mmCIF file of C-alpha atoms and ligand atoms in Angstrom:
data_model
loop_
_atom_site.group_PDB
_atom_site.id
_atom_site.type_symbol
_atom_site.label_atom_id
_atom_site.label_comp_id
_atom_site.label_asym_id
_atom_site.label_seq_id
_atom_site.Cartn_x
_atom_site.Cartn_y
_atom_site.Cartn_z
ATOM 1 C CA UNK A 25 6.665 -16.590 7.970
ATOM 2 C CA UNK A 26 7.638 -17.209 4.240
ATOM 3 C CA UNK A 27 11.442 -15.241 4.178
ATOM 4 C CA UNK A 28 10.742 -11.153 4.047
ATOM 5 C CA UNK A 29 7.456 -11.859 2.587
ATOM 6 C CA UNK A 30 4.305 -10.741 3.428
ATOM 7 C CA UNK A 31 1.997 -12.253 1.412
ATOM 8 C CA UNK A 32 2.840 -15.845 0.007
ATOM 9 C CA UNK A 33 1.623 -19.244 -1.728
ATOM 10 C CA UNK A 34 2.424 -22.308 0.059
ATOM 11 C CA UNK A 35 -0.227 -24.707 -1.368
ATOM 12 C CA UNK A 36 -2.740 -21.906 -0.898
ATOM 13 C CA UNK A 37 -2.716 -18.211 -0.132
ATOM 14 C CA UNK A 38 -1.353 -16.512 3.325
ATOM 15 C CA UNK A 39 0.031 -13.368 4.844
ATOM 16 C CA UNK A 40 0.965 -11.857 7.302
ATOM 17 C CA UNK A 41 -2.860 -10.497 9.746
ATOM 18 C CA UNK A 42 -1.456 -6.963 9.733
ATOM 19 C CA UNK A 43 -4.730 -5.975 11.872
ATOM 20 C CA UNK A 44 -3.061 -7.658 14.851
ATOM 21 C CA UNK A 45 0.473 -5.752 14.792
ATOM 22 C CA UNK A 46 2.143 -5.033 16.879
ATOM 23 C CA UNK A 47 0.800 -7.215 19.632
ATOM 24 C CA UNK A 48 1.185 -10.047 17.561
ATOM 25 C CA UNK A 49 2.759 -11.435 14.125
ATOM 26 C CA UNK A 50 0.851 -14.048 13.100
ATOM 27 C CA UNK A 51 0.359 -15.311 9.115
ATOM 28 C CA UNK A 52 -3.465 -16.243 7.930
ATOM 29 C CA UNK A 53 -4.455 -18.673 5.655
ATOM 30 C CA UNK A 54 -7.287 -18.017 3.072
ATOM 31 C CA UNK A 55 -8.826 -20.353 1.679
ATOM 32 C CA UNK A 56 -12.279 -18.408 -0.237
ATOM 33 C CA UNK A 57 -12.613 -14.987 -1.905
ATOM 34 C CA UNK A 58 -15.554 -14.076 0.350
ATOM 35 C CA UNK A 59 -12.272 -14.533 2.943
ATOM 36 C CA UNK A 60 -9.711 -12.717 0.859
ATOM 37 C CA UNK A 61 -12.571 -9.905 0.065
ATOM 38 C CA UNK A 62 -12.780 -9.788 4.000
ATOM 39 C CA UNK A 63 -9.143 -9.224 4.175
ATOM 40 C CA UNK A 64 -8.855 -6.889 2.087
ATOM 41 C CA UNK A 65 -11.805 -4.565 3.845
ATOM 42 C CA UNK A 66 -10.852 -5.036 7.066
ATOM 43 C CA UNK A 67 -6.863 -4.277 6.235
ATOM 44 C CA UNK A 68 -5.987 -7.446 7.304
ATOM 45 C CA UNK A 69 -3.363 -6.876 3.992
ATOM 46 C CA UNK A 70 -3.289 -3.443 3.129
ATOM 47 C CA UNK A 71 -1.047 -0.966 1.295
ATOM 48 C CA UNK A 72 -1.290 -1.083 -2.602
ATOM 49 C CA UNK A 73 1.173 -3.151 -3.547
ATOM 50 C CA UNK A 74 0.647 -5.698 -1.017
ATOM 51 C CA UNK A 75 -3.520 -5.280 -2.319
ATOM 52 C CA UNK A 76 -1.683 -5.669 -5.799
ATOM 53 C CA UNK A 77 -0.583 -9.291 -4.789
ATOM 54 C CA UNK A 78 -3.163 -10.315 -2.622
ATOM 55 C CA UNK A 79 -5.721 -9.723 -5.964
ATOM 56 C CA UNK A 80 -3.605 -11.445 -8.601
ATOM 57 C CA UNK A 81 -3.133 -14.475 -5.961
ATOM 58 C CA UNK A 82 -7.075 -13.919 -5.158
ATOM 59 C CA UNK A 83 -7.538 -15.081 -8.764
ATOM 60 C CA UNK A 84 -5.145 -18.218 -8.661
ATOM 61 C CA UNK A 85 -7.025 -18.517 -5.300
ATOM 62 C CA UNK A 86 -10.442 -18.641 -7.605
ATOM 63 C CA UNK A 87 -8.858 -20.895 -10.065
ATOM 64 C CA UNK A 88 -7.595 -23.761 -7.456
ATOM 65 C CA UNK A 89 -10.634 -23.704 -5.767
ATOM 66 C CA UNK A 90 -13.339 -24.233 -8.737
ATOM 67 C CA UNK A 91 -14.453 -27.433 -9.392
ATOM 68 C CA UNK A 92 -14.476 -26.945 -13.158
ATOM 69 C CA UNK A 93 -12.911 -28.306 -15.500
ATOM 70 C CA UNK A 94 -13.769 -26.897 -18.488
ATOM 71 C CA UNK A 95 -11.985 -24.057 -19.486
ATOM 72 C CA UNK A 96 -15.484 -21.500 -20.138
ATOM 73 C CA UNK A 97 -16.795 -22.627 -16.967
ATOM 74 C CA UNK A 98 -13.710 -21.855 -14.678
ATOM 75 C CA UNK A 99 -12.841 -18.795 -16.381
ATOM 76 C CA UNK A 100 -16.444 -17.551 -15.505
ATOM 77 C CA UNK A 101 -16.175 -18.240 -11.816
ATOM 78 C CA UNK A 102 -12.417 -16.434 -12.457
ATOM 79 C CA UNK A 103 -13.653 -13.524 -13.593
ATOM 80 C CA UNK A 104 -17.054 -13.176 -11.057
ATOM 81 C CA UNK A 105 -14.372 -13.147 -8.646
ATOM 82 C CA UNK A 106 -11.828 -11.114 -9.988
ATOM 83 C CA UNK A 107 -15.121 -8.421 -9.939
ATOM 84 C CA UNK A 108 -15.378 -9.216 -6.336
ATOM 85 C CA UNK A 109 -11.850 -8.175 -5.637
ATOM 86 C CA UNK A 110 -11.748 -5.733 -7.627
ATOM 87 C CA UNK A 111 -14.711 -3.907 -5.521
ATOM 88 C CA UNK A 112 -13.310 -4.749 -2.526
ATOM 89 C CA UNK A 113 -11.887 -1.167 -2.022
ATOM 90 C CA UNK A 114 -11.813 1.109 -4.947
ATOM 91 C CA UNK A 115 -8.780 3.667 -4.696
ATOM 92 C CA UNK A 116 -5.246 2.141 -5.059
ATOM 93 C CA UNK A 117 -4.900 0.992 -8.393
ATOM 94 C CA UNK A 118 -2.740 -1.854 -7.717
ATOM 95 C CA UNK A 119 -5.905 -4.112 -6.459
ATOM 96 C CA UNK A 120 -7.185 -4.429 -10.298
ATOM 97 C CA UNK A 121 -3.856 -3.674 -11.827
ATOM 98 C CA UNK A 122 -3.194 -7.327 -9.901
ATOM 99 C CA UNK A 123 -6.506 -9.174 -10.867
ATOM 100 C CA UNK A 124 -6.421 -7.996 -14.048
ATOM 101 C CA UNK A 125 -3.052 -8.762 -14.968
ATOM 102 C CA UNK A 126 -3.179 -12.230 -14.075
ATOM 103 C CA UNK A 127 -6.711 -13.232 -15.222
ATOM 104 C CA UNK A 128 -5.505 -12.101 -18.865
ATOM 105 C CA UNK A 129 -2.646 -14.854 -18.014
ATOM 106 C CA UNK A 130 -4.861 -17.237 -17.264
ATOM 107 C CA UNK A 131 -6.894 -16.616 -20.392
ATOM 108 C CA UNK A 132 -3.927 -17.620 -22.584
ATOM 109 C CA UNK A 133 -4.374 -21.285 -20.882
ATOM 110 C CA UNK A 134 -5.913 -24.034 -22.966
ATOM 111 C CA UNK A 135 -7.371 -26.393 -20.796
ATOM 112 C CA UNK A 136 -8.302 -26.022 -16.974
ATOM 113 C CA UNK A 137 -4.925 -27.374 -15.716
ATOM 114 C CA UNK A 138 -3.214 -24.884 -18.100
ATOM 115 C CA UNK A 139 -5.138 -21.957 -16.919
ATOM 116 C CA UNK A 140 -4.672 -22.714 -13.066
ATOM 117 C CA UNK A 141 -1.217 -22.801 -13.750
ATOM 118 C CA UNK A 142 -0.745 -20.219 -15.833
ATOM 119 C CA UNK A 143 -2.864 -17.991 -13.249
ATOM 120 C CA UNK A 144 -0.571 -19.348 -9.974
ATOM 121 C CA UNK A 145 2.779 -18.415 -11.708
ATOM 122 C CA UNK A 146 1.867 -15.204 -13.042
ATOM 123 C CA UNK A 147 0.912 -14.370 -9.097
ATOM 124 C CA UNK A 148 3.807 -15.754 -8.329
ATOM 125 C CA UNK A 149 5.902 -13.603 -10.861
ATOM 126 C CA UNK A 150 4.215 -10.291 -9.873
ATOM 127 C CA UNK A 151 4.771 -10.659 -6.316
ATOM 128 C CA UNK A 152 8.579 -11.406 -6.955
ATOM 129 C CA UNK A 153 8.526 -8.691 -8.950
ATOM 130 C CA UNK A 154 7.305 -6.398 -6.597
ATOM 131 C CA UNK A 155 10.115 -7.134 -4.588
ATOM 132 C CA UNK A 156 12.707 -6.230 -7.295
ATOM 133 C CA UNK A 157 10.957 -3.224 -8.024
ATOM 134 C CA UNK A 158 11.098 -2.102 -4.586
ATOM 135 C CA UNK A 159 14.681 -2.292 -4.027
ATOM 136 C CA UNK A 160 14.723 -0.392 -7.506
ATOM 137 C CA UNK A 161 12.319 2.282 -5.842
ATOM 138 C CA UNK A 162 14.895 2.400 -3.014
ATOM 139 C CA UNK A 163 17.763 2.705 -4.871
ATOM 140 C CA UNK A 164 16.916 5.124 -6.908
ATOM 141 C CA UNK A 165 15.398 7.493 -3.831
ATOM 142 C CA UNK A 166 17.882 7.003 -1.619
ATOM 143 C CA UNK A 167 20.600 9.586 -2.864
ATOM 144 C CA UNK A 168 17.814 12.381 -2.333
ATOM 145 C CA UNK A 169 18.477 11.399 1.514
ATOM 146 C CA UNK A 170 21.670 13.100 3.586
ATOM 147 C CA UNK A 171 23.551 11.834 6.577
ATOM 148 C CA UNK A 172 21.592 13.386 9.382
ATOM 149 C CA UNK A 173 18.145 13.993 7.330
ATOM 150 C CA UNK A 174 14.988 13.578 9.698
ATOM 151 C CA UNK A 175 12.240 11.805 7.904
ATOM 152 C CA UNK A 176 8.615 12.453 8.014
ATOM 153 C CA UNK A 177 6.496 9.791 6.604
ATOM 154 C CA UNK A 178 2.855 9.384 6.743
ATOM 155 C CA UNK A 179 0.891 5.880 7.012
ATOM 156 C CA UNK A 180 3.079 2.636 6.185
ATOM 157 C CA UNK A 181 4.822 2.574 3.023
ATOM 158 C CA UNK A 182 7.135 -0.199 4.110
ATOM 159 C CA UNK A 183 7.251 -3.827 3.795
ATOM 160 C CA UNK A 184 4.057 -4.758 5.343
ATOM 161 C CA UNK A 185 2.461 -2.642 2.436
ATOM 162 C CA UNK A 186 4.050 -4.611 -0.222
ATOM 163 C CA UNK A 187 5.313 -8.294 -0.878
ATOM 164 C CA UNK A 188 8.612 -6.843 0.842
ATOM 165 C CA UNK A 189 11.133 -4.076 1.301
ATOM 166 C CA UNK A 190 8.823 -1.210 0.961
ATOM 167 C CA UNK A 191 8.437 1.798 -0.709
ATOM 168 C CA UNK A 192 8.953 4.761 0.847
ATOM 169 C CA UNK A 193 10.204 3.276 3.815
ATOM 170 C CA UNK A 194 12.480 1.255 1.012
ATOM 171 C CA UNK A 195 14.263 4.320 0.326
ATOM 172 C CA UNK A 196 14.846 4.824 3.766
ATOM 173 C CA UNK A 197 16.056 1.303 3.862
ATOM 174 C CA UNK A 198 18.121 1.964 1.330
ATOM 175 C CA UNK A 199 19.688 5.332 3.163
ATOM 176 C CA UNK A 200 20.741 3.367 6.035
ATOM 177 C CA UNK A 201 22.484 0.372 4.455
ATOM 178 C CA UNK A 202 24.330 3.173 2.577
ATOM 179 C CA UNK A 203 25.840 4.166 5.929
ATOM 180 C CA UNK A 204 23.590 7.367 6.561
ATOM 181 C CA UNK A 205 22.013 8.404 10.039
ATOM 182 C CA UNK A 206 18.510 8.852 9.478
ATOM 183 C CA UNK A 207 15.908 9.893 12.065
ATOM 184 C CA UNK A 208 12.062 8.958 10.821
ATOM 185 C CA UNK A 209 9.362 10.632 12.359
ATOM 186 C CA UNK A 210 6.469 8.160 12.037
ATOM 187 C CA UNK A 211 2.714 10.239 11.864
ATOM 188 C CA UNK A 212 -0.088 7.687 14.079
ATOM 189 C CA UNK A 213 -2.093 7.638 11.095
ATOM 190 C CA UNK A 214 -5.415 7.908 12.215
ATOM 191 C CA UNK A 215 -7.871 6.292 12.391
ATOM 192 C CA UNK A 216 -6.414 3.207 11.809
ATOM 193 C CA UNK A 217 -2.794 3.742 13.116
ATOM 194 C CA UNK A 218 -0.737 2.468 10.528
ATOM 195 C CA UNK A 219 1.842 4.334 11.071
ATOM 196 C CA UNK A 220 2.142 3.619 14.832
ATOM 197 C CA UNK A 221 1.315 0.201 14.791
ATOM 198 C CA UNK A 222 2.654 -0.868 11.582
ATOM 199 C CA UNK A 223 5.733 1.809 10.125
ATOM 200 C CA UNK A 224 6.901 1.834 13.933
ATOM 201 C CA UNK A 225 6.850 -1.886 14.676
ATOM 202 C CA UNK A 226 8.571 -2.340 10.952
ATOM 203 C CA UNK A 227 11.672 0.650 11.428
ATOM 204 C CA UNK A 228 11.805 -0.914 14.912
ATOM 205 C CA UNK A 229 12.538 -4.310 14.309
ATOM 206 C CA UNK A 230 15.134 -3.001 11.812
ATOM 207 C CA UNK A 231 16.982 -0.779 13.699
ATOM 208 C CA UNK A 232 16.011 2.241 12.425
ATOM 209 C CA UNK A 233 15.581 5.065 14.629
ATOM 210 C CA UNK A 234 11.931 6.434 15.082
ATOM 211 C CA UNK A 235 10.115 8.757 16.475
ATOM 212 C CA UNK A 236 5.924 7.958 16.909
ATOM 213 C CA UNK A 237 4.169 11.760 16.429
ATOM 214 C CA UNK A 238 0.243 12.688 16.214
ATOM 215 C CA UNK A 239 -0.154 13.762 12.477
ATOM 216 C CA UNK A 240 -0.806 17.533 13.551
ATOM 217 C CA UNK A 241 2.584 17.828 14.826
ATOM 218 C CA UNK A 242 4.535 17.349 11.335
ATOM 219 C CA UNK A 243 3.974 21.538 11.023
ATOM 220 C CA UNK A 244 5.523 21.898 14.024
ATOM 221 C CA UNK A 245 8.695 19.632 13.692
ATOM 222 C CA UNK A 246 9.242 21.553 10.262
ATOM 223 C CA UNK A 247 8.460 24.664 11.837
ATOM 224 C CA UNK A 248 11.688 23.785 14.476
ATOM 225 C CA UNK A 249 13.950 22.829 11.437
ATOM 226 C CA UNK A 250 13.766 18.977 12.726
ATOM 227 C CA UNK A 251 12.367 17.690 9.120
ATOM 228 C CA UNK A 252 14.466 18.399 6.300
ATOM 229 C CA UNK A 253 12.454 15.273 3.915
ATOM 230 C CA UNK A 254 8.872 13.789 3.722
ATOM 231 C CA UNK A 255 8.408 10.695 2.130
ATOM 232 C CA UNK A 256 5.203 8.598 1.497
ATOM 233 C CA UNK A 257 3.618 5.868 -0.383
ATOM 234 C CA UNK A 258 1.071 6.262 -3.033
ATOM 235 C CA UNK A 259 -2.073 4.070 -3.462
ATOM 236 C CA UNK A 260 -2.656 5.771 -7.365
ATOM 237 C CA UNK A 261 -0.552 8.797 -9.201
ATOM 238 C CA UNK A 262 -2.807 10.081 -11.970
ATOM 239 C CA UNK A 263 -1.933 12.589 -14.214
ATOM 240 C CA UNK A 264 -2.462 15.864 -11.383
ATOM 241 C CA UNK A 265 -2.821 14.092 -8.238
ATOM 242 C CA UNK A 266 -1.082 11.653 -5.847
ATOM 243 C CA UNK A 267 -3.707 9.733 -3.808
ATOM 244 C CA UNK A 268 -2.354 8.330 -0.660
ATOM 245 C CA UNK A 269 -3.643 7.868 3.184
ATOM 246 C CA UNK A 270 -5.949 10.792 4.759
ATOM 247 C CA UNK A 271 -3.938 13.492 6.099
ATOM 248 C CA UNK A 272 -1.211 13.268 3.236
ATOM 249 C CA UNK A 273 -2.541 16.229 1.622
ATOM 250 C CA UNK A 274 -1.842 18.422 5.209
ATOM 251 C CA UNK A 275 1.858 17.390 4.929
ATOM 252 C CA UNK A 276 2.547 17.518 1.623
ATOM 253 C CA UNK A 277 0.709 21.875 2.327
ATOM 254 C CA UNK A 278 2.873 21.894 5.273
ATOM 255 C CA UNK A 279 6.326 21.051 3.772
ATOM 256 C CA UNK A 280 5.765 23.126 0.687
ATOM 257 C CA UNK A 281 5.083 26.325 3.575
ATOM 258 C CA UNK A 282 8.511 25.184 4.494
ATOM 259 C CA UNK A 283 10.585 24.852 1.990
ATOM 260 C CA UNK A 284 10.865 20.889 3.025
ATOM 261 C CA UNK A 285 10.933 18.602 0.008
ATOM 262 C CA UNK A 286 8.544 16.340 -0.281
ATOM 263 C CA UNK A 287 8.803 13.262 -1.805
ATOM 264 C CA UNK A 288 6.168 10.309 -3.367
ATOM 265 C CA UNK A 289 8.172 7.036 -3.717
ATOM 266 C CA UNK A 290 5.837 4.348 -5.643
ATOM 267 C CA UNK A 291 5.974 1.591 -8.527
ATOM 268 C CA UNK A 292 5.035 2.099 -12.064
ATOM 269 C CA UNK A 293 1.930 0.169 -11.297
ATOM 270 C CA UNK A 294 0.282 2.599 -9.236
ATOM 271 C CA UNK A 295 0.623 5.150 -11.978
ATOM 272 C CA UNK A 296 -2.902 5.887 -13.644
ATOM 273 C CA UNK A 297 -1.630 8.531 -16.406
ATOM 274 C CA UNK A 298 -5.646 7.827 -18.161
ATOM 275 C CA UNK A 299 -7.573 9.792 -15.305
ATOM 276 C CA UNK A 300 -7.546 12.691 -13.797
ATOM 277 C CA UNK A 301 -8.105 13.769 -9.571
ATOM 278 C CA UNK A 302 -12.303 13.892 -10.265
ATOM 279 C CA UNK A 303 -12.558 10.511 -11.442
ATOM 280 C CA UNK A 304 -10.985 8.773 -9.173
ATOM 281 C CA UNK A 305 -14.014 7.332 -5.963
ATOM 282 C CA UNK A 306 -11.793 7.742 -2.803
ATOM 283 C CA UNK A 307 -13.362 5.118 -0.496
ATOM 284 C CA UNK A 308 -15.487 6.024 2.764
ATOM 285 C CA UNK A 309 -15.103 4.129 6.134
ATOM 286 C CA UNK A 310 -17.447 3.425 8.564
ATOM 287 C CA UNK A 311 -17.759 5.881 11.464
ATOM 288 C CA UNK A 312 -17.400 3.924 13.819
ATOM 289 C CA UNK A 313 -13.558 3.757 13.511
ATOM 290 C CA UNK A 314 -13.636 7.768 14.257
ATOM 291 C CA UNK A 315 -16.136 6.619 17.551
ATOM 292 C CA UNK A 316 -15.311 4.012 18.929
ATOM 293 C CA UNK A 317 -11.468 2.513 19.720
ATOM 294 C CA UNK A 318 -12.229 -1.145 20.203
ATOM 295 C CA UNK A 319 -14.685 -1.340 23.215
ATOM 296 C CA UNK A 320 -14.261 2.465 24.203
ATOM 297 C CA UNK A 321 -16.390 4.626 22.801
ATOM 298 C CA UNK A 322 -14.477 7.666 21.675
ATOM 299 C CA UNK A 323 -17.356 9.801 20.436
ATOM 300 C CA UNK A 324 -21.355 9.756 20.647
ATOM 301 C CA UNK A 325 -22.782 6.845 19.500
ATOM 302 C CA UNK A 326 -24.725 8.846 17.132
ATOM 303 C CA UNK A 327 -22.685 11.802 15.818
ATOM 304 C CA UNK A 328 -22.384 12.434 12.182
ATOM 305 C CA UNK A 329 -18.933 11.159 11.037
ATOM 306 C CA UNK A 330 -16.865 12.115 7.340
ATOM 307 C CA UNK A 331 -14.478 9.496 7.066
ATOM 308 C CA UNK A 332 -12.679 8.893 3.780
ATOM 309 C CA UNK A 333 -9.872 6.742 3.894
ATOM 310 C CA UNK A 334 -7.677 8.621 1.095
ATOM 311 C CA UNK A 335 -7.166 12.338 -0.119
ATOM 312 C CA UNK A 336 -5.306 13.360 -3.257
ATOM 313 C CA UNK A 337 -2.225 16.012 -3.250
ATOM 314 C CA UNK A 338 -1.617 17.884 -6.031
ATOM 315 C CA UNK A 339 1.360 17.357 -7.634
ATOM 316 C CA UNK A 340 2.460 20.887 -7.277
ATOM 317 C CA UNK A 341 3.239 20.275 -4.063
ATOM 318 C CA UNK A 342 5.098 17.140 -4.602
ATOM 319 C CA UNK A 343 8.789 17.704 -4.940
ATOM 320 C CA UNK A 344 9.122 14.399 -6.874
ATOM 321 C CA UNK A 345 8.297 10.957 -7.853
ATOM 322 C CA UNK A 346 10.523 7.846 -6.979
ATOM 323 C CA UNK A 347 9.629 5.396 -9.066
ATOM 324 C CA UNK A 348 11.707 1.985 -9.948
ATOM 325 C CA UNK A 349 12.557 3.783 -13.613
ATOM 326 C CA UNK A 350 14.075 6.838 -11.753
ATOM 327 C CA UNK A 351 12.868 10.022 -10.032
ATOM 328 C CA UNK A 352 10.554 12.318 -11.839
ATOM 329 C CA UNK A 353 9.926 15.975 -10.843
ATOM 330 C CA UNK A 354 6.484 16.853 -11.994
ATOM 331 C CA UNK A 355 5.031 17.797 -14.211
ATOM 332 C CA UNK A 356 7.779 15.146 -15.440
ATOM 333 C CA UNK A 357 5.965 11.821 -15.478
ATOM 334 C CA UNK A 358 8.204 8.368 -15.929
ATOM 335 C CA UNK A 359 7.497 6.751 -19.181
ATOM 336 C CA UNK A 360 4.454 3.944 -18.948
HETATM 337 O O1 LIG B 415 -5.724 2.129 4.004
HETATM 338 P P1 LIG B 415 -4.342 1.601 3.745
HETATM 339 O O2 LIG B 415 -3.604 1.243 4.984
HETATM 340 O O3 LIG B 415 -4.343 0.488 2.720
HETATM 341 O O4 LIG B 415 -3.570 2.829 3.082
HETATM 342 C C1 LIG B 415 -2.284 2.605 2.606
HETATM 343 C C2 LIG B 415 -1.590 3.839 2.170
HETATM 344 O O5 LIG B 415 -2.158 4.894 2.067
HETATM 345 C C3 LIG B 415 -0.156 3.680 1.761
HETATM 346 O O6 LIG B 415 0.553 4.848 2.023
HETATM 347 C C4 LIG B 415 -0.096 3.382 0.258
HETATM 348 O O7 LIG B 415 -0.862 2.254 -0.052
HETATM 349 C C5 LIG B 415 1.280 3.169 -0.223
HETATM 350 S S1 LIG B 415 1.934 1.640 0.328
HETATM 351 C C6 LIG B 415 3.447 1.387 -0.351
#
């Protein structure tokens, strides 16, 4: 693996098959968008800032592989399959916040050489970036943690959702090297078990004390006086809603019922202050992840399955917003 990274250029685009944790850590090369577009649908890189590098490299990816080599003709195929990424799954912001970003770099390029350069190290600049942002995020969050604090966190935030470090799992990161105890109680996440396949393997391999809970048991932890934070990820913040993995909404209800804070760590990029909570499309899974658990089926073949991969939390019930610029306590918003 490429350092802390999880997603990397190496004479062509890999990262780290996050559908295979924790069994294995193994890194994938792709070499096509239909590939990437794959990846991204079937989480083999997930987590919005991670989807945030994977579509502006998806773009140098488009660039390097076109045989064009006039500058119309490659920008075309550029932008055909920027649209393809972008499409590839339609709630965290970051994905076309990335594409975007670096196919109007790209445009600036003169000639065909120019423009696959220019669209490789403006990949290459977000994704280090998004590394210095989340230490930022980190810094910033982790005064709001005390020696002692038990942590609830929902999904993976963490490195594996980004290009490194993490978000909420950043500040936590951050907490510890400060010298504070923390205990993080780590929700399954289902369907797709991020948390207990991904946050888990992650807080493991650094150190960090965890404890793997079903996500209906958060109410009851707080209930016991055993959480005294929550912190999650965000895939978009617009101006009344934080949108992050299914089941965030329940938390975020249950801390407020408890007087727990709870807290939305994220970058400036997943902000969306133009929209509001009805216009964002919260994308819908396939049933079969609710029915079936690899070859066991879980459920009847046929029953009728509601499966959205997202919900959106008010953000009255969000205590704050860590964001690389500072923490905001809504309706405070950080300056974009
Ligand atoms: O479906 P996923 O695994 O991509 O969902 C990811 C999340 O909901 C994360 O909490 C969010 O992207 C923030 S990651 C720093």
């Amino acid at each position: 693996m490429e350092g802390e990274r999880t997603i990397w250029w190496q004479d062509g685009l890999f990262m780290i098959d996050q559908t295979l944790l924790p069994a294995r850590l193994e890194a994938l090369r792709v070499k096509s968008i239909p590939q990437l577009v794959e990846a991204i649908r079937s989480l083999r890189v997930r987590g919005a800032p991670a989807l945030g590098a994977a579509g502006g490299y998806g773009v140098a990816l488009a660039a390097h592989r076109s045989p064009y080599g006039d500058v119309s003709g490659l920008l075309s195929e550029m932008e055909e399959a920027a649209e393809r990424l972008r499409l590839a799954r339609p709630t965290a912001i970051n994905l076309s916040w990335g594409v975007d970003r670096v196919l109007a770099a790209a445009r600036q390029g003169e000639d065909a050489d120019e423009v696959r350069a220019l669209a490789l190290q403006e990949a290459e600049a977000l994704a280090s970036e998004d590394l210095a942002i989340n230490r930022a995020i980190g810094k910033s969050g982790a005064r709001l943690l005390e020696d002692g604090d038990g942590v609830l966190t929902h999904c993976n935030a963490g490195r594996l959702a980004c290009v490194g470090w993490g978000t909420a799992l950043g500040v936590i990161r951050q907490a510890v090297q400060d010298g504070k105890q923390i205990h993080v109680y780590a929700c399954e996440t289902r369907p797709l078990h991020q948390g207990s396949r991904l946050t888990c393997w992650e807080l493991g391999a650094d150190h960090i004390p965890v404890t793997l809970i079903c996500d209906g048991v958060s109410g009851t932890l707080m209930r016991q006086g055993r959480i005294q934070k929550a912190i999650v990820g965000a895939d978009r913040i617009t101006r009344d809603a934080v949108f992050n993995k299914v089941g965030t909404y329940n938390h975020a209800v249950l801390a407020h019922a408890h007087g727990v804070p709870f807290y939305v760590a994220a970058p400036l990029s997943t902000f969306d202050p133009i929209r509001e909570e009805c216009d964002v499309q919260i994308e819908e899974r396939d049933g079969d992840e609710l029915r079936r658990m690899g070859h066991t089926q879980l459920a009847p073949c046929d029953v009728d399955v509601y499966n959205p991969a997202f919900d959106a939390t008010p953000l009255e019930k969000v205590t704050a917003l860590i964001t690389e610029k500072g923490v905001f306590k809504p309706p405070l918003m950080p300056p974009l």
